[in-house]
């Protein structure tokens, strides 16, 4: 039996479902992030919406928003067995009850926020863990991690001995390859099965120097623990069967300079390898002259001795790399390996990030050198996924014009503005497009996704559109890959919308390994590959252009993952020891970077090119002094030093080159030369006068600022402060009525069609029975409550003189008054300044960008009473389960917090302009009555305006000021 560890665990659970207390059939899901995110959102709603304003303010300081909670929680869900610090004994409710003085000492206030953050994340994790486990059990789904956790739990259960015995009997001999990449749970499973057992054999095969998958859950500390078990016997392979003798010697020299090259020397040492004689013929030669096994390119400095910034350094390296690859492939140079000419497919360029590889690929292409990219990027994050989603959206909804337009503008077609305009403005072309998508929609519904996809390629000529674009092979590969994954998913997500929603979730989430980008060509081309992806592979010639870069683990980190003195994994959410734990996290980061460096240097068979030197301005990420190469070649720090200080290999660039020469002088197989000056590739930015890449300045005015906005879009980024008090009332069915936007829409529709002066009970019964099912209100009790609610709304007094809505005839009412303001500018800053005037506290600013176009809106109700004209806006917001939550002071605060003050002023301007057009003798002071904001849940005839009514009448000066900001300046006609 050959299987992955996850596959072994899944088979064990399925074959022994009764002993493992699991379901007989479970579906493996690539990611359970959707379950977690939904559970955490529910926790957020349950625990933040009821908070008072003071408690919310404190909570908001600790966890600013839901997105922060989701981001900070991911390490907890991925490493649920980690110890979390600090450990907070007080509950979340107790912490939020503290009366904290914001002006208190910074340390005291920071401690409160730290404890609050830790406790909130802990309680959210416990709540979400239970919810996710229950939902996955109901759905009969398992994540990859669940397979491990459940099998270990089954083995540790009272029936675990019987389960273990059956597994041993079936598999008495086990071999685990790449053991250095396992984690604690995996190791414990095999400990339970094979350790301290007779007549069994367990062989753990792995090289700890190549443990580079920490980001996937690999835990080198698990290997360290296993290595210390006295029952294990350790064997080592000393012969290198990959690389030629000179390269083995060069790598040995780099890693034997110091006694602790991999930091954790107790378990990860370095023994010089011996090259196999069979590889002696692999030495690279140019015109029959043998080349050194390793070439180090020294990064250049500026004439003043300062380092180049990162962008310029990257550019110079790319140019040198393109020049050297061109030289190696030039036939006149007679470059040979193993007695044959060097081919493009013999060259590999190893990078840390796919972004680096993309730049190199473009530079090679500009020089006429074809290459192929291999990396860990996910196909769902590609441009083709976004373009396919837009196209499929149009096919899924061929009757929706915006979807049709987005589909036509899909990046898969790569159409310019003129081609788009021709396709959309020409009636014949547009109708042809609609017909094509309708045919594809019918095919999708009747024959399935893959049949539709194959027809789509031909019908809309998609294959030819992709073939005309740059990097066409990559794009076609991605599109085919996406189609295959969607066809697989269509078996479990039947239906057009279900599959489309699944694609959208994959585009915004973390997909599994099956979604990693595939090789787009089998041709023997230059290979650009990440170091992680290159593990286990070999290439005759390897370029390592960017190993001088590193990414600090603690930079802008809001939490840290590290291992304590007992090698136990921990997550620090902000303890008093956060700084010290940060040093340990950096030590672990450096140790993994050293192992990554080892993997990179040992991929070559014949020759390695390595760029090394100082770069950056000291503030940019990627500063070489913190890198693995700096630790190996320059640093005097010991592993113990790294417990209390950041890694630092050298101080300044001046002495670095001389030190490097001394380090390398004893190894003839390593040559140190200046970075070659390669010809600048087309399309690469050239340095400006200050040494920074200089792009042309775009000076034309683009017409993208024209848009249609409304109050909702202007206030989209305004944080909706929770004002809800108690969740359940003392028996008030109206206050307890379900909340949500659909309830508001239903109430608006009912009020629009009621005759306020007629028999409300009979009208309401008929209207509710007709219209409420469309809003999911089917319960007879809820429908009765709704009828009572409408009667209460219309009979409630709006002012002290007894004004009620049931006094208004149809002739006195105007429902749903729509308006559009034409704007040649909208100065958001000036609007904010106007609204802030005369306010005691700072309001949340409107953050919409400046724009021109239309500002549109709909006023729920305009009515006339006693010669004055009023506007009314219906609000169904749930502010609490007590009428006191809807008192005038509370409503005044809600108006400002949710920026209804802007809405009221905009509506007032609209009504003001409308009346000025319709009333010949219109005068604001005489005719404009004011604005009613009616919070419908609290309107009661017996209470009058004491609850649920907010009234304001904007001063004429303020109205005039906003009118000036909304003024439209027509274009001046040309004089001919």
JSON list of C-alpha atoms in Angstrom, two decimals, residues 346-530:
[
{"chain": "A", "resi": 346, "resn": "UNK", "atom": "CA", "xyz": [18.86, 22.48, -18.61]},
{"chain": "A", "resi": 347, "resn": "UNK", "atom": "CA", "xyz": [18.48, 25.90, -16.96]},
{"chain": "A", "resi": 348, "resn": "UNK", "atom": "CA", "xyz": [16.33, 26.59, -13.89]},
{"chain": "A", "resi": 349, "resn": "UNK", "atom": "CA", "xyz": [15.82, 29.93, -12.14]},
{"chain": "A", "resi": 350, "resn": "UNK", "atom": "CA", "xyz": [14.73, 29.50, -8.53]},
{"chain": "A", "resi": 351, "resn": "UNK", "atom": "CA", "xyz": [12.77, 32.32, -6.84]},
{"chain": "A", "resi": 352, "resn": "UNK", "atom": "CA", "xyz": [11.09, 32.85, -3.46]},
{"chain": "A", "resi": 353, "resn": "UNK", "atom": "CA", "xyz": [7.95, 34.54, -4.76]},
{"chain": "A", "resi": 354, "resn": "UNK", "atom": "CA", "xyz": [5.98, 34.08, -7.96]},
{"chain": "A", "resi": 355, "resn": "UNK", "atom": "CA", "xyz": [6.07, 37.85, -8.48]},
{"chain": "A", "resi": 356, "resn": "UNK", "atom": "CA", "xyz": [9.86, 37.63, -8.88]},
{"chain": "A", "resi": 357, "resn": "UNK", "atom": "CA", "xyz": [9.40, 34.86, -11.42]},
{"chain": "A", "resi": 358, "resn": "UNK", "atom": "CA", "xyz": [6.91, 36.87, -13.46]},
{"chain": "A", "resi": 359, "resn": "UNK", "atom": "CA", "xyz": [9.35, 39.75, -13.81]},
{"chain": "A", "resi": 360, "resn": "UNK", "atom": "CA", "xyz": [12.14, 37.39, -14.89]},
{"chain": "A", "resi": 361, "resn": "UNK", "atom": "CA", "xyz": [9.85, 35.65, -17.38]},
{"chain": "A", "resi": 362, "resn": "UNK", "atom": "CA", "xyz": [8.93, 38.99, -18.96]},
{"chain": "A", "resi": 363, "resn": "UNK", "atom": "CA", "xyz": [12.62, 39.99, -19.14]},
{"chain": "A", "resi": 364, "resn": "UNK", "atom": "CA", "xyz": [13.56, 36.70, -20.80]},
{"chain": "A", "resi": 365, "resn": "UNK", "atom": "CA", "xyz": [10.68, 37.02, -23.25]},
{"chain": "A", "resi": 366, "resn": "UNK", "atom": "CA", "xyz": [11.83, 40.52, -24.19]},
{"chain": "A", "resi": 367, "resn": "UNK", "atom": "CA", "xyz": [15.21, 38.99, -25.10]},
{"chain": "A", "resi": 368, "resn": "UNK", "atom": "CA", "xyz": [13.56, 36.24, -27.16]},
{"chain": "A", "resi": 369, "resn": "UNK", "atom": "CA", "xyz": [14.13, 33.46, -24.60]},
{"chain": "A", "resi": 370, "resn": "UNK", "atom": "CA", "xyz": [11.13, 31.25, -23.93]},
{"chain": "A", "resi": 371, "resn": "UNK", "atom": "CA", "xyz": [10.50, 30.04, -20.39]},
{"chain": "A", "resi": 372, "resn": "UNK", "atom": "CA", "xyz": [7.93, 28.13, -18.38]},
{"chain": "A", "resi": 373, "resn": "UNK", "atom": "CA", "xyz": [6.78, 28.93, -14.83]},
{"chain": "A", "resi": 374, "resn": "UNK", "atom": "CA", "xyz": [6.18, 26.45, -12.02]},
{"chain": "A", "resi": 375, "resn": "UNK", "atom": "CA", "xyz": [4.99, 27.65, -8.63]},
{"chain": "A", "resi": 376, "resn": "UNK", "atom": "CA", "xyz": [2.54, 27.38, -5.76]},
{"chain": "A", "resi": 377, "resn": "UNK", "atom": "CA", "xyz": [0.17, 30.05, -7.07]},
{"chain": "A", "resi": 378, "resn": "UNK", "atom": "CA", "xyz": [-3.45, 28.95, -7.26]},
{"chain": "A", "resi": 379, "resn": "UNK", "atom": "CA", "xyz": [-5.32, 28.95, -10.55]},
{"chain": "A", "resi": 380, "resn": "UNK", "atom": "CA", "xyz": [-8.32, 30.50, -8.77]},
{"chain": "A", "resi": 381, "resn": "UNK", "atom": "CA", "xyz": [-6.23, 33.62, -8.11]},
{"chain": "A", "resi": 382, "resn": "UNK", "atom": "CA", "xyz": [-5.34, 34.07, -11.76]},
{"chain": "A", "resi": 383, "resn": "UNK", "atom": "CA", "xyz": [-6.68, 36.63, -14.19]},
{"chain": "A", "resi": 384, "resn": "UNK", "atom": "CA", "xyz": [-8.29, 33.78, -16.13]},
{"chain": "A", "resi": 385, "resn": "UNK", "atom": "CA", "xyz": [-10.42, 32.84, -13.10]},
{"chain": "A", "resi": 386, "resn": "UNK", "atom": "CA", "xyz": [-11.73, 36.40, -12.80]},
{"chain": "A", "resi": 387, "resn": "UNK", "atom": "CA", "xyz": [-12.41, 36.58, -16.52]},
{"chain": "A", "resi": 388, "resn": "UNK", "atom": "CA", "xyz": [-14.13, 33.19, -16.56]},
{"chain": "A", "resi": 389, "resn": "UNK", "atom": "CA", "xyz": [-16.32, 34.20, -13.60]},
{"chain": "A", "resi": 390, "resn": "UNK", "atom": "CA", "xyz": [-17.56, 37.30, -15.42]},
{"chain": "A", "resi": 391, "resn": "UNK", "atom": "CA", "xyz": [-18.24, 35.30, -18.58]},
{"chain": "A", "resi": 392, "resn": "UNK", "atom": "CA", "xyz": [-20.08, 32.53, -16.69]},
{"chain": "A", "resi": 393, "resn": "UNK", "atom": "CA", "xyz": [-22.09, 35.15, -14.80]},
{"chain": "A", "resi": 394, "resn": "UNK", "atom": "CA", "xyz": [-23.46, 36.39, -18.12]},
{"chain": "A", "resi": 395, "resn": "UNK", "atom": "CA", "xyz": [-24.25, 32.83, -19.24]},
{"chain": "A", "resi": 396, "resn": "UNK", "atom": "CA", "xyz": [-25.95, 32.09, -15.92]},
{"chain": "A", "resi": 397, "resn": "UNK", "atom": "CA", "xyz": [-28.13, 35.23, -16.16]},
{"chain": "A", "resi": 398, "resn": "UNK", "atom": "CA", "xyz": [-28.61, 36.05, -19.86]},
{"chain": "A", "resi": 399, "resn": "UNK", "atom": "CA", "xyz": [-31.59, 38.26, -19.04]},
{"chain": "A", "resi": 400, "resn": "UNK", "atom": "CA", "xyz": [-29.57, 40.60, -16.83]},
{"chain": "A", "resi": 401, "resn": "UNK", "atom": "CA", "xyz": [-28.01, 43.39, -18.87]},
{"chain": "A", "resi": 402, "resn": "UNK", "atom": "CA", "xyz": [-25.23, 44.34, -16.39]},
{"chain": "A", "resi": 403, "resn": "UNK", "atom": "CA", "xyz": [-24.16, 40.66, -16.31]},
{"chain": "A", "resi": 404, "resn": "UNK", "atom": "CA", "xyz": [-24.20, 40.55, -20.10]},
{"chain": "A", "resi": 405, "resn": "UNK", "atom": "CA", "xyz": [-21.99, 43.63, -20.27]},
{"chain": "A", "resi": 406, "resn": "UNK", "atom": "CA", "xyz": [-19.52, 42.31, -17.69]},
{"chain": "A", "resi": 407, "resn": "UNK", "atom": "CA", "xyz": [-19.34, 39.05, -19.61]},
{"chain": "A", "resi": 408, "resn": "UNK", "atom": "CA", "xyz": [-18.55, 40.91, -22.84]},
{"chain": "A", "resi": 409, "resn": "UNK", "atom": "CA", "xyz": [-15.82, 42.89, -21.04]},
{"chain": "A", "resi": 410, "resn": "UNK", "atom": "CA", "xyz": [-14.25, 39.71, -19.62]},
{"chain": "A", "resi": 411, "resn": "UNK", "atom": "CA", "xyz": [-10.46, 39.82, -19.63]},
{"chain": "A", "resi": 412, "resn": "UNK", "atom": "CA", "xyz": [-10.50, 36.50, -21.51]},
{"chain": "A", "resi": 413, "resn": "UNK", "atom": "CA", "xyz": [-11.38, 38.42, -24.69]},
{"chain": "A", "resi": 414, "resn": "UNK", "atom": "CA", "xyz": [-8.84, 41.23, -24.05]},
{"chain": "A", "resi": 415, "resn": "UNK", "atom": "CA", "xyz": [-10.97, 43.72, -25.99]},
{"chain": "A", "resi": 416, "resn": "UNK", "atom": "CA", "xyz": [-10.03, 47.39, -26.12]},
{"chain": "A", "resi": 417, "resn": "UNK", "atom": "CA", "xyz": [-12.55, 50.18, -25.55]},
{"chain": "A", "resi": 418, "resn": "UNK", "atom": "CA", "xyz": [-13.35, 50.58, -29.25]},
{"chain": "A", "resi": 419, "resn": "UNK", "atom": "CA", "xyz": [-14.04, 46.87, -29.69]},
{"chain": "A", "resi": 420, "resn": "UNK", "atom": "CA", "xyz": [-16.21, 46.84, -26.59]},
{"chain": "A", "resi": 421, "resn": "UNK", "atom": "CA", "xyz": [-18.16, 49.85, -27.78]},
{"chain": "A", "resi": 422, "resn": "UNK", "atom": "CA", "xyz": [-18.65, 48.25, -31.19]},
{"chain": "A", "resi": 423, "resn": "UNK", "atom": "CA", "xyz": [-19.98, 45.07, -29.60]},
{"chain": "A", "resi": 424, "resn": "UNK", "atom": "CA", "xyz": [-22.34, 46.81, -27.18]},
{"chain": "A", "resi": 425, "resn": "UNK", "atom": "CA", "xyz": [-23.56, 49.82, -29.15]},
{"chain": "A", "resi": 426, "resn": "UNK", "atom": "CA", "xyz": [-24.26, 48.05, -32.43]},
{"chain": "A", "resi": 427, "resn": "UNK", "atom": "CA", "xyz": [-27.73, 46.49, -32.16]},
{"chain": "A", "resi": 428, "resn": "UNK", "atom": "CA", "xyz": [-26.94, 43.52, -34.40]},
{"chain": "A", "resi": 429, "resn": "UNK", "atom": "CA", "xyz": [-23.70, 42.65, -32.58]},
{"chain": "A", "resi": 430, "resn": "UNK", "atom": "CA", "xyz": [-25.34, 43.03, -29.19]},
{"chain": "A", "resi": 431, "resn": "UNK", "atom": "CA", "xyz": [-28.30, 40.84, -30.09]},
{"chain": "A", "resi": 432, "resn": "UNK", "atom": "CA", "xyz": [-25.90, 38.21, -31.45]},
{"chain": "A", "resi": 433, "resn": "UNK", "atom": "CA", "xyz": [-24.06, 38.23, -28.13]},
{"chain": "A", "resi": 434, "resn": "UNK", "atom": "CA", "xyz": [-27.30, 37.82, -26.16]},
{"chain": "A", "resi": 435, "resn": "UNK", "atom": "CA", "xyz": [-28.38, 34.93, -28.40]},
{"chain": "A", "resi": 436, "resn": "UNK", "atom": "CA", "xyz": [-25.03, 33.19, -27.90]},
{"chain": "A", "resi": 437, "resn": "UNK", "atom": "CA", "xyz": [-25.21, 33.42, -24.13]},
{"chain": "A", "resi": 438, "resn": "UNK", "atom": "CA", "xyz": [-28.82, 32.24, -24.07]},
{"chain": "A", "resi": 439, "resn": "UNK", "atom": "CA", "xyz": [-27.84, 29.16, -26.10]},
{"chain": "A", "resi": 440, "resn": "UNK", "atom": "CA", "xyz": [-24.99, 28.47, -23.69]},
{"chain": "A", "resi": 441, "resn": "UNK", "atom": "CA", "xyz": [-27.31, 28.92, -20.72]},
{"chain": "A", "resi": 442, "resn": "UNK", "atom": "CA", "xyz": [-29.72, 26.33, -22.16]},
{"chain": "A", "resi": 443, "resn": "UNK", "atom": "CA", "xyz": [-26.84, 23.94, -22.79]},
{"chain": "A", "resi": 444, "resn": "UNK", "atom": "CA", "xyz": [-25.57, 24.37, -19.22]},
{"chain": "A", "resi": 445, "resn": "UNK", "atom": "CA", "xyz": [-29.00, 23.69, -17.72]},
{"chain": "A", "resi": 446, "resn": "UNK", "atom": "CA", "xyz": [-29.79, 20.69, -19.91]},
{"chain": "A", "resi": 447, "resn": "UNK", "atom": "CA", "xyz": [-26.39, 19.05, -20.56]},
{"chain": "A", "resi": 448, "resn": "UNK", "atom": "CA", "xyz": [-24.15, 20.14, -17.69]},
{"chain": "A", "resi": 449, "resn": "UNK", "atom": "CA", "xyz": [-21.15, 22.39, -17.24]},
{"chain": "A", "resi": 450, "resn": "UNK", "atom": "CA", "xyz": [-18.48, 20.69, -19.32]},
{"chain": "A", "resi": 451, "resn": "UNK", "atom": "CA", "xyz": [-20.76, 20.35, -22.37]},
{"chain": "A", "resi": 452, "resn": "UNK", "atom": "CA", "xyz": [-21.50, 24.06, -22.13]},
{"chain": "A", "resi": 453, "resn": "UNK", "atom": "CA", "xyz": [-17.80, 24.89, -21.66]},
{"chain": "A", "resi": 454, "resn": "UNK", "atom": "CA", "xyz": [-16.76, 23.02, -24.81]},
{"chain": "A", "resi": 455, "resn": "UNK", "atom": "CA", "xyz": [-19.52, 24.69, -26.80]},
{"chain": "A", "resi": 456, "resn": "UNK", "atom": "CA", "xyz": [-18.51, 28.09, -25.33]},
{"chain": "A", "resi": 457, "resn": "UNK", "atom": "CA", "xyz": [-14.94, 27.79, -26.61]},
{"chain": "A", "resi": 458, "resn": "UNK", "atom": "CA", "xyz": [-16.25, 27.53, -30.16]},
{"chain": "A", "resi": 459, "resn": "UNK", "atom": "CA", "xyz": [-19.37, 29.66, -30.04]},
{"chain": "A", "resi": 460, "resn": "UNK", "atom": "CA", "xyz": [-17.78, 32.85, -28.70]},
{"chain": "A", "resi": 461, "resn": "UNK", "atom": "CA", "xyz": [-14.42, 32.08, -30.35]},
{"chain": "A", "resi": 462, "resn": "UNK", "atom": "CA", "xyz": [-12.68, 32.08, -26.97]},
{"chain": "A", "resi": 463, "resn": "UNK", "atom": "CA", "xyz": [-9.76, 29.87, -27.97]},
{"chain": "A", "resi": 464, "resn": "UNK", "atom": "CA", "xyz": [-8.72, 32.23, -30.75]},
{"chain": "A", "resi": 465, "resn": "UNK", "atom": "CA", "xyz": [-9.13, 35.27, -28.46]},
{"chain": "A", "resi": 466, "resn": "UNK", "atom": "CA", "xyz": [-6.73, 33.73, -25.94]},
{"chain": "A", "resi": 467, "resn": "UNK", "atom": "CA", "xyz": [-4.28, 32.60, -28.63]},
{"chain": "A", "resi": 468, "resn": "UNK", "atom": "CA", "xyz": [-3.87, 36.19, -29.80]},
{"chain": "A", "resi": 469, "resn": "UNK", "atom": "CA", "xyz": [-2.75, 37.37, -26.35]},
{"chain": "A", "resi": 470, "resn": "UNK", "atom": "CA", "xyz": [0.70, 37.38, -24.80]},
{"chain": "A", "resi": 471, "resn": "UNK", "atom": "CA", "xyz": [1.48, 34.31, -22.69]},
{"chain": "A", "resi": 472, "resn": "UNK", "atom": "CA", "xyz": [-1.31, 32.48, -24.54]},
{"chain": "A", "resi": 473, "resn": "UNK", "atom": "CA", "xyz": [-0.10, 29.02, -23.53]},
{"chain": "A", "resi": 474, "resn": "UNK", "atom": "CA", "xyz": [-0.24, 29.95, -19.85]},
{"chain": "A", "resi": 475, "resn": "UNK", "atom": "CA", "xyz": [-3.75, 31.37, -20.24]},
{"chain": "A", "resi": 476, "resn": "UNK", "atom": "CA", "xyz": [-5.08, 28.34, -22.11]},
{"chain": "A", "resi": 477, "resn": "UNK", "atom": "CA", "xyz": [-3.60, 26.01, -19.50]},
{"chain": "A", "resi": 478, "resn": "UNK", "atom": "CA", "xyz": [-5.25, 27.97, -16.68]},
{"chain": "A", "resi": 479, "resn": "UNK", "atom": "CA", "xyz": [-8.60, 28.02, -18.45]},
{"chain": "A", "resi": 480, "resn": "UNK", "atom": "CA", "xyz": [-8.53, 24.26, -19.07]},
{"chain": "A", "resi": 481, "resn": "UNK", "atom": "CA", "xyz": [-7.50, 23.69, -15.44]},
{"chain": "A", "resi": 482, "resn": "UNK", "atom": "CA", "xyz": [-10.42, 25.80, -14.19]},
{"chain": "A", "resi": 483, "resn": "UNK", "atom": "CA", "xyz": [-12.85, 23.92, -16.39]},
{"chain": "A", "resi": 484, "resn": "UNK", "atom": "CA", "xyz": [-11.63, 20.59, -15.01]},
{"chain": "A", "resi": 485, "resn": "UNK", "atom": "CA", "xyz": [-12.00, 21.73, -11.40]},
{"chain": "A", "resi": 486, "resn": "UNK", "atom": "CA", "xyz": [-15.45, 23.18, -12.02]},
{"chain": "A", "resi": 487, "resn": "UNK", "atom": "CA", "xyz": [-16.60, 19.96, -13.71]},
{"chain": "A", "resi": 488, "resn": "UNK", "atom": "CA", "xyz": [-15.47, 17.98, -10.66]},
{"chain": "A", "resi": 489, "resn": "UNK", "atom": "CA", "xyz": [-17.30, 20.37, -8.34]},
{"chain": "A", "resi": 490, "resn": "UNK", "atom": "CA", "xyz": [-20.46, 20.29, -10.48]},
{"chain": "A", "resi": 491, "resn": "UNK", "atom": "CA", "xyz": [-21.06, 16.74, -9.23]},
{"chain": "A", "resi": 492, "resn": "UNK", "atom": "CA", "xyz": [-21.52, 18.02, -5.68]},
{"chain": "A", "resi": 493, "resn": "UNK", "atom": "CA", "xyz": [-22.78, 21.55, -6.46]},
{"chain": "A", "resi": 494, "resn": "UNK", "atom": "CA", "xyz": [-25.57, 20.96, -8.96]},
{"chain": "A", "resi": 495, "resn": "UNK", "atom": "CA", "xyz": [-27.18, 23.98, -10.48]},
{"chain": "A", "resi": 496, "resn": "UNK", "atom": "CA", "xyz": [-25.85, 27.02, -12.29]},
{"chain": "A", "resi": 497, "resn": "UNK", "atom": "CA", "xyz": [-25.86, 29.46, -9.38]},
{"chain": "A", "resi": 498, "resn": "UNK", "atom": "CA", "xyz": [-24.46, 26.94, -6.89]},
{"chain": "A", "resi": 499, "resn": "UNK", "atom": "CA", "xyz": [-21.44, 26.28, -9.11]},
{"chain": "A", "resi": 500, "resn": "UNK", "atom": "CA", "xyz": [-20.95, 29.97, -9.81]},
{"chain": "A", "resi": 501, "resn": "UNK", "atom": "CA", "xyz": [-21.05, 30.76, -6.09]},
{"chain": "A", "resi": 502, "resn": "UNK", "atom": "CA", "xyz": [-18.50, 28.02, -5.45]},
{"chain": "A", "resi": 503, "resn": "UNK", "atom": "CA", "xyz": [-16.13, 29.55, -8.01]},
{"chain": "A", "resi": 504, "resn": "UNK", "atom": "CA", "xyz": [-16.48, 32.96, -6.35]},
{"chain": "A", "resi": 505, "resn": "UNK", "atom": "CA", "xyz": [-15.61, 31.48, -2.92]},
{"chain": "A", "resi": 506, "resn": "UNK", "atom": "CA", "xyz": [-12.54, 29.75, -4.34]},
{"chain": "A", "resi": 507, "resn": "UNK", "atom": "CA", "xyz": [-11.35, 33.03, -5.83]},
{"chain": "A", "resi": 508, "resn": "UNK", "atom": "CA", "xyz": [-11.38, 34.72, -2.42]},
{"chain": "A", "resi": 509, "resn": "UNK", "atom": "CA", "xyz": [-10.20, 31.78, -0.29]},
{"chain": "A", "resi": 510, "resn": "UNK", "atom": "CA", "xyz": [-7.31, 29.35, 0.05]},
{"chain": "A", "resi": 511, "resn": "UNK", "atom": "CA", "xyz": [-7.68, 26.48, -2.39]},
{"chain": "A", "resi": 512, "resn": "UNK", "atom": "CA", "xyz": [-5.96, 23.11, -2.06]},
{"chain": "A", "resi": 513, "resn": "UNK", "atom": "CA", "xyz": [-2.98, 21.65, -3.89]},
{"chain": "A", "resi": 514, "resn": "UNK", "atom": "CA", "xyz": [-5.14, 20.52, -6.81]},
{"chain": "A", "resi": 515, "resn": "UNK", "atom": "CA", "xyz": [-5.59, 24.21, -7.68]},
{"chain": "A", "resi": 516, "resn": "UNK", "atom": "CA", "xyz": [-1.86, 24.95, -7.99]},
{"chain": "A", "resi": 517, "resn": "UNK", "atom": "CA", "xyz": [-0.85, 26.27, -11.39]},
{"chain": "A", "resi": 518, "resn": "UNK", "atom": "CA", "xyz": [0.08, 23.55, -13.85]},
{"chain": "A", "resi": 519, "resn": "UNK", "atom": "CA", "xyz": [3.02, 23.46, -16.19]},
{"chain": "A", "resi": 520, "resn": "UNK", "atom": "CA", "xyz": [1.84, 25.15, -19.35]},
{"chain": "A", "resi": 521, "resn": "UNK", "atom": "CA", "xyz": [4.29, 23.44, -21.71]},
{"chain": "A", "resi": 522, "resn": "UNK", "atom": "CA", "xyz": [6.19, 20.18, -22.01]},
{"chain": "A", "resi": 523, "resn": "UNK", "atom": "CA", "xyz": [8.79, 21.81, -24.22]},
{"chain": "A", "resi": 524, "resn": "UNK", "atom": "CA", "xyz": [12.40, 21.99, -23.08]},
{"chain": "A", "resi": 525, "resn": "UNK", "atom": "CA", "xyz": [12.34, 25.63, -22.00]},
{"chain": "A", "resi": 526, "resn": "UNK", "atom": "CA", "xyz": [14.08, 27.64, -19.29]},
{"chain": "A", "resi": 527, "resn": "UNK", "atom": "CA", "xyz": [12.26, 26.81, -16.07]},
{"chain": "A", "resi": 528, "resn": "UNK", "atom": "CA", "xyz": [11.25, 29.45, -13.52]},
{"chain": "A", "resi": 529, "resn": "UNK", "atom": "CA", "xyz": [10.26, 27.73, -10.31]},
{"chain": "A", "resi": 530, "resn": "UNK", "atom": "CA", "xyz": [9.87, 28.53, -6.62]}
]
